[in-house]
Amino acid sequence: MNLVFSKPQWIALWCIAVLCSSLAFHGTMQSPGKGGASPNRFPSVNRVALNNNKPTVLVFVHPLCPCTPATISQLETITTAAHITVIQSGPAVGLNKPDTSHRSTQDHRLGRQMSDASGELSRAFGAMTSGHVVAYSPEGELLFSGGVTPGRAMTGPSKGLTELREALQSHRRVSTSTDVFGCSIFGSACCDYEGSRETQNAACCSDGESV
């Protein structure tokens, strides 16, 4: 049986389709990646050490994740309160692909940065998703673990950033953890660089895994 729709019915169906797509996209942007448990004491690892004068903050990023700029921007608001190190982690480190969508290796004011291609450091600190931030007191006590953005590739007020600021000020842990929004650190690729930036963001941020 052939169905025949009038023009108003076609418009109504189109509006419903657009609404469903918008709701699905919003749900995706608010879906966190996989979280890991960070050690309560700063672990004994090579290459990174506690700062004796202010809290130590480590942020673990997938080098190709277009959600990274949001995390970087959020952390740039607390640069005077902590000693911050950006750690590019996972098997994608060193991939020779054009970088047009993020600032994980350039143009930020967070200070030190390093590579962790084996993922040893991210595993030691329980970081599984790009954008995972940990903070430790000068005495080595865990102050914060989790994400600092309100959603995937989003900036602005967030539970994580608020709690990180409180922890850095009080030198006390505020919560157990907060959601992390980004790519899986252990994915070998995160974005389709043949497409537009919008396509890259959709590919990377569609779930907690790379595509």
PDB file of C-alpha atoms in Angstrom, residues 40-155:
ATOM      1  CA  ASN A  40      45.158   8.102  46.715  1.00  0.00           C
ATOM      2  CA  ARG A  41      48.905   8.686  46.988  1.00  0.00           C
ATOM      3  CA  PHE A  42      51.153   9.998  44.228  1.00  0.00           C
ATOM      4  CA  PRO A  43      52.611   6.820  42.673  1.00  0.00           C
ATOM      5  CA  SER A  44      56.287   6.098  42.263  1.00  0.00           C
ATOM      6  CA  VAL A  45      56.785   6.742  38.543  1.00  0.00           C
ATOM      7  CA  ASN A  46      59.547   7.998  36.315  1.00  0.00           C
ATOM      8  CA  ARG A  47      59.538  11.396  34.574  1.00  0.00           C
ATOM      9  CA  VAL A  48      56.959  13.141  36.741  1.00  0.00           C
ATOM     10  CA  ALA A  49      57.391  14.277  40.323  1.00  0.00           C
ATOM     11  CA  LEU A  50      55.548  16.290  42.936  1.00  0.00           C
ATOM     12  CA  ASN A  51      56.077  20.025  43.163  1.00  0.00           C
ATOM     13  CA  ASN A  52      57.144  20.973  46.681  1.00  0.00           C
ATOM     14  CA  ASN A  53      55.598  24.448  46.655  1.00  0.00           C
ATOM     15  CA  LYS A  54      52.152  24.058  45.089  1.00  0.00           C
ATOM     16  CA  PRO A  55      49.765  21.280  44.048  1.00  0.00           C
ATOM     17  CA  THR A  56      50.775  19.136  41.078  1.00  0.00           C
ATOM     18  CA  VAL A  57      48.200  18.845  38.294  1.00  0.00           C
ATOM     19  CA  LEU A  58      48.527  16.338  35.448  1.00  0.00           C
ATOM     20  CA  VAL A  59      46.175  16.349  32.462  1.00  0.00           C
ATOM     21  CA  PHE A  60      46.153  13.332  30.154  1.00  0.00           C
ATOM     22  CA  VAL A  61      45.123  13.919  26.533  1.00  0.00           C
ATOM     23  CA  HIS A  62      44.747  11.914  23.340  1.00  0.00           C
ATOM     24  CA  PRO A  63      46.976  13.807  20.855  1.00  0.00           C
ATOM     25  CA  LEU A  64      44.295  13.768  18.126  1.00  0.00           C
ATOM     26  CA  CYS A  65      41.193  14.421  20.211  1.00  0.00           C
ATOM     27  CA  PRO A  66      39.337  17.578  19.120  1.00  0.00           C
ATOM     28  CA  CYS A  67      37.703  17.728  22.553  1.00  0.00           C
ATOM     29  CA  THR A  68      41.090  18.695  24.031  1.00  0.00           C
ATOM     30  CA  PRO A  69      40.839  22.498  23.518  1.00  0.00           C
ATOM     31  CA  ALA A  70      37.967  22.675  25.979  1.00  0.00           C
ATOM     32  CA  THR A  71      40.007  20.996  28.715  1.00  0.00           C
ATOM     33  CA  ILE A  72      43.033  23.177  27.958  1.00  0.00           C
ATOM     34  CA  SER A  73      40.919  26.344  28.111  1.00  0.00           C
ATOM     35  CA  GLN A  74      39.372  25.326  31.415  1.00  0.00           C
ATOM     36  CA  LEU A  75      42.764  24.625  32.993  1.00  0.00           C
ATOM     37  CA  GLU A  76      44.195  27.931  31.778  1.00  0.00           C
ATOM     38  CA  THR A  77      42.029  29.571  34.443  1.00  0.00           C
ATOM     39  CA  ILE A  78      43.960  27.908  37.307  1.00  0.00           C
ATOM     40  CA  THR A  79      47.573  28.220  36.107  1.00  0.00           C
ATOM     41  CA  THR A  80      48.695  30.269  39.132  1.00  0.00           C
ATOM     42  CA  ALA A  81      47.280  27.790  41.641  1.00  0.00           C
ATOM     43  CA  ALA A  82      49.144  24.670  40.537  1.00  0.00           C
ATOM     44  CA  HIS A  83      52.120  23.235  38.685  1.00  0.00           C
ATOM     45  CA  ILE A  84      50.523  21.774  35.538  1.00  0.00           C
ATOM     46  CA  THR A  85      51.862  19.189  33.102  1.00  0.00           C
ATOM     47  CA  VAL A  86      50.104  18.159  29.885  1.00  0.00           C
ATOM     48  CA  ILE A  87      50.748  14.504  29.056  1.00  0.00           C
ATOM     49  CA  GLN A  88      50.004  13.213  25.566  1.00  0.00           C
ATOM     50  CA  SER A  89      49.311   9.568  26.190  1.00  0.00           C
ATOM     51  CA  GLY A  90      48.521   6.368  24.324  1.00  0.00           C
ATOM     52  CA  PRO A  91      49.426   4.676  21.027  1.00  0.00           C
ATOM     53  CA  ALA A  92      48.419   7.683  18.880  1.00  0.00           C
ATOM     54  CA  VAL A  93      51.388   9.716  20.176  1.00  0.00           C
ATOM     55  CA  GLY A  94      53.696  10.437  17.251  1.00  0.00           C
ATOM     56  CA  LEU A  95      51.167   9.762  14.501  1.00  0.00           C
ATOM     57  CA  ASN A  96      52.030  11.945  11.529  1.00  0.00           C
ATOM     58  CA  LYS A  97      48.650  13.579  10.922  1.00  0.00           C
ATOM     59  CA  PRO A  98      47.820  17.263  10.477  1.00  0.00           C
ATOM     60  CA  ASP A  99      46.761  19.008  13.662  1.00  0.00           C
ATOM     61  CA  THR A 100      44.107  21.571  12.868  1.00  0.00           C
ATOM     62  CA  SER A 101      41.526  21.011  15.556  1.00  0.00           C
ATOM     63  CA  HIS A 102      43.249  21.246  18.946  1.00  0.00           C
ATOM     64  CA  ARG A 103      46.014  22.811  20.996  1.00  0.00           C
ATOM     65  CA  SER A 104      47.280  19.846  23.002  1.00  0.00           C
ATOM     66  CA  THR A 105      50.828  20.353  21.731  1.00  0.00           C
ATOM     67  CA  GLN A 106      50.885  24.075  21.034  1.00  0.00           C
ATOM     68  CA  ASP A 107      49.575  27.506  21.897  1.00  0.00           C
ATOM     69  CA  HIS A 108      48.671  26.982  25.546  1.00  0.00           C
ATOM     70  CA  ARG A 109      49.896  28.463  28.816  1.00  0.00           C
ATOM     71  CA  LEU A 110      49.826  25.368  30.987  1.00  0.00           C
ATOM     72  CA  GLY A 111      53.580  24.911  31.169  1.00  0.00           C
ATOM     73  CA  ARG A 112      55.345  21.599  30.842  1.00  0.00           C
ATOM     74  CA  GLN A 113      54.270  18.898  28.407  1.00  0.00           C
ATOM     75  CA  MET A 114      55.500  15.398  27.642  1.00  0.00           C
ATOM     76  CA  SER A 115      54.684  12.266  25.650  1.00  0.00           C
ATOM     77  CA  ASP A 116      53.596   8.934  27.090  1.00  0.00           C
ATOM     78  CA  ALA A 117      53.290   6.696  24.020  1.00  0.00           C
ATOM     79  CA  SER A 118      53.273   3.472  26.061  1.00  0.00           C
ATOM     80  CA  GLY A 119      50.433   4.726  28.232  1.00  0.00           C
ATOM     81  CA  GLU A 120      52.440   3.874  31.362  1.00  0.00           C
ATOM     82  CA  LEU A 121      51.711   7.174  33.065  1.00  0.00           C
ATOM     83  CA  SER A 122      48.028   7.262  32.204  1.00  0.00           C
ATOM     84  CA  ARG A 123      47.599   3.740  33.563  1.00  0.00           C
ATOM     85  CA  ALA A 124      49.543   4.611  36.727  1.00  0.00           C
ATOM     86  CA  PHE A 125      47.179   7.524  37.400  1.00  0.00           C
ATOM     87  CA  GLY A 126      43.977   5.778  36.270  1.00  0.00           C
ATOM     88  CA  ALA A 127      43.406   7.965  33.196  1.00  0.00           C
ATOM     89  CA  MET A 128      41.456   6.187  30.440  1.00  0.00           C
ATOM     90  CA  THR A 129      39.776   9.102  28.657  1.00  0.00           C
ATOM     91  CA  SER A 130      41.327  12.205  27.113  1.00  0.00           C
ATOM     92  CA  GLY A 131      40.808  15.186  29.389  1.00  0.00           C
ATOM     93  CA  HIS A 132      41.327  13.273  32.646  1.00  0.00           C
ATOM     94  CA  VAL A 133      42.873  15.582  35.251  1.00  0.00           C
ATOM     95  CA  VAL A 134      44.504  14.582  38.532  1.00  0.00           C
ATOM     96  CA  ALA A 135      45.762  16.890  41.269  1.00  0.00           C
ATOM     97  CA  TYR A 136      48.002  16.042  44.217  1.00  0.00           C
ATOM     98  CA  SER A 137      49.088  18.093  47.202  1.00  0.00           C
ATOM     99  CA  PRO A 138      52.808  18.784  47.787  1.00  0.00           C
ATOM    100  CA  GLU A 139      52.615  15.960  50.342  1.00  0.00           C
ATOM    101  CA  GLY A 140      51.380  13.513  47.711  1.00  0.00           C
ATOM    102  CA  GLU A 141      47.706  13.271  48.713  1.00  0.00           C
ATOM    103  CA  LEU A 142      45.117  12.978  45.947  1.00  0.00           C
ATOM    104  CA  LEU A 143      43.079  16.194  45.772  1.00  0.00           C
ATOM    105  CA  PHE A 144      41.100  15.703  42.568  1.00  0.00           C
ATOM    106  CA  SER A 145      40.482  13.163  39.802  1.00  0.00           C
ATOM    107  CA  GLY A 146      38.182  13.546  36.815  1.00  0.00           C
ATOM    108  CA  GLY A 147      37.123  15.927  34.068  1.00  0.00           C
ATOM    109  CA  VAL A 148      36.811  19.707  34.144  1.00  0.00           C
ATOM    110  CA  THR A 149      34.458  20.399  31.214  1.00  0.00           C
ATOM    111  CA  PRO A 150      30.633  20.511  31.223  1.00  0.00           C
ATOM    112  CA  GLY A 151      30.430  18.244  28.148  1.00  0.00           C
ATOM    113  CA  ARG A 152      32.309  17.086  25.083  1.00  0.00           C
ATOM    114  CA  ALA A 153      34.221  19.971  23.486  1.00  0.00           C
ATOM    115  CA  MET A 154      32.412  22.407  25.799  1.00  0.00           C
ATOM    116  CA  THR A 155      33.778  25.157  28.030  1.00  0.00           C
TER     117      THR A 155
END
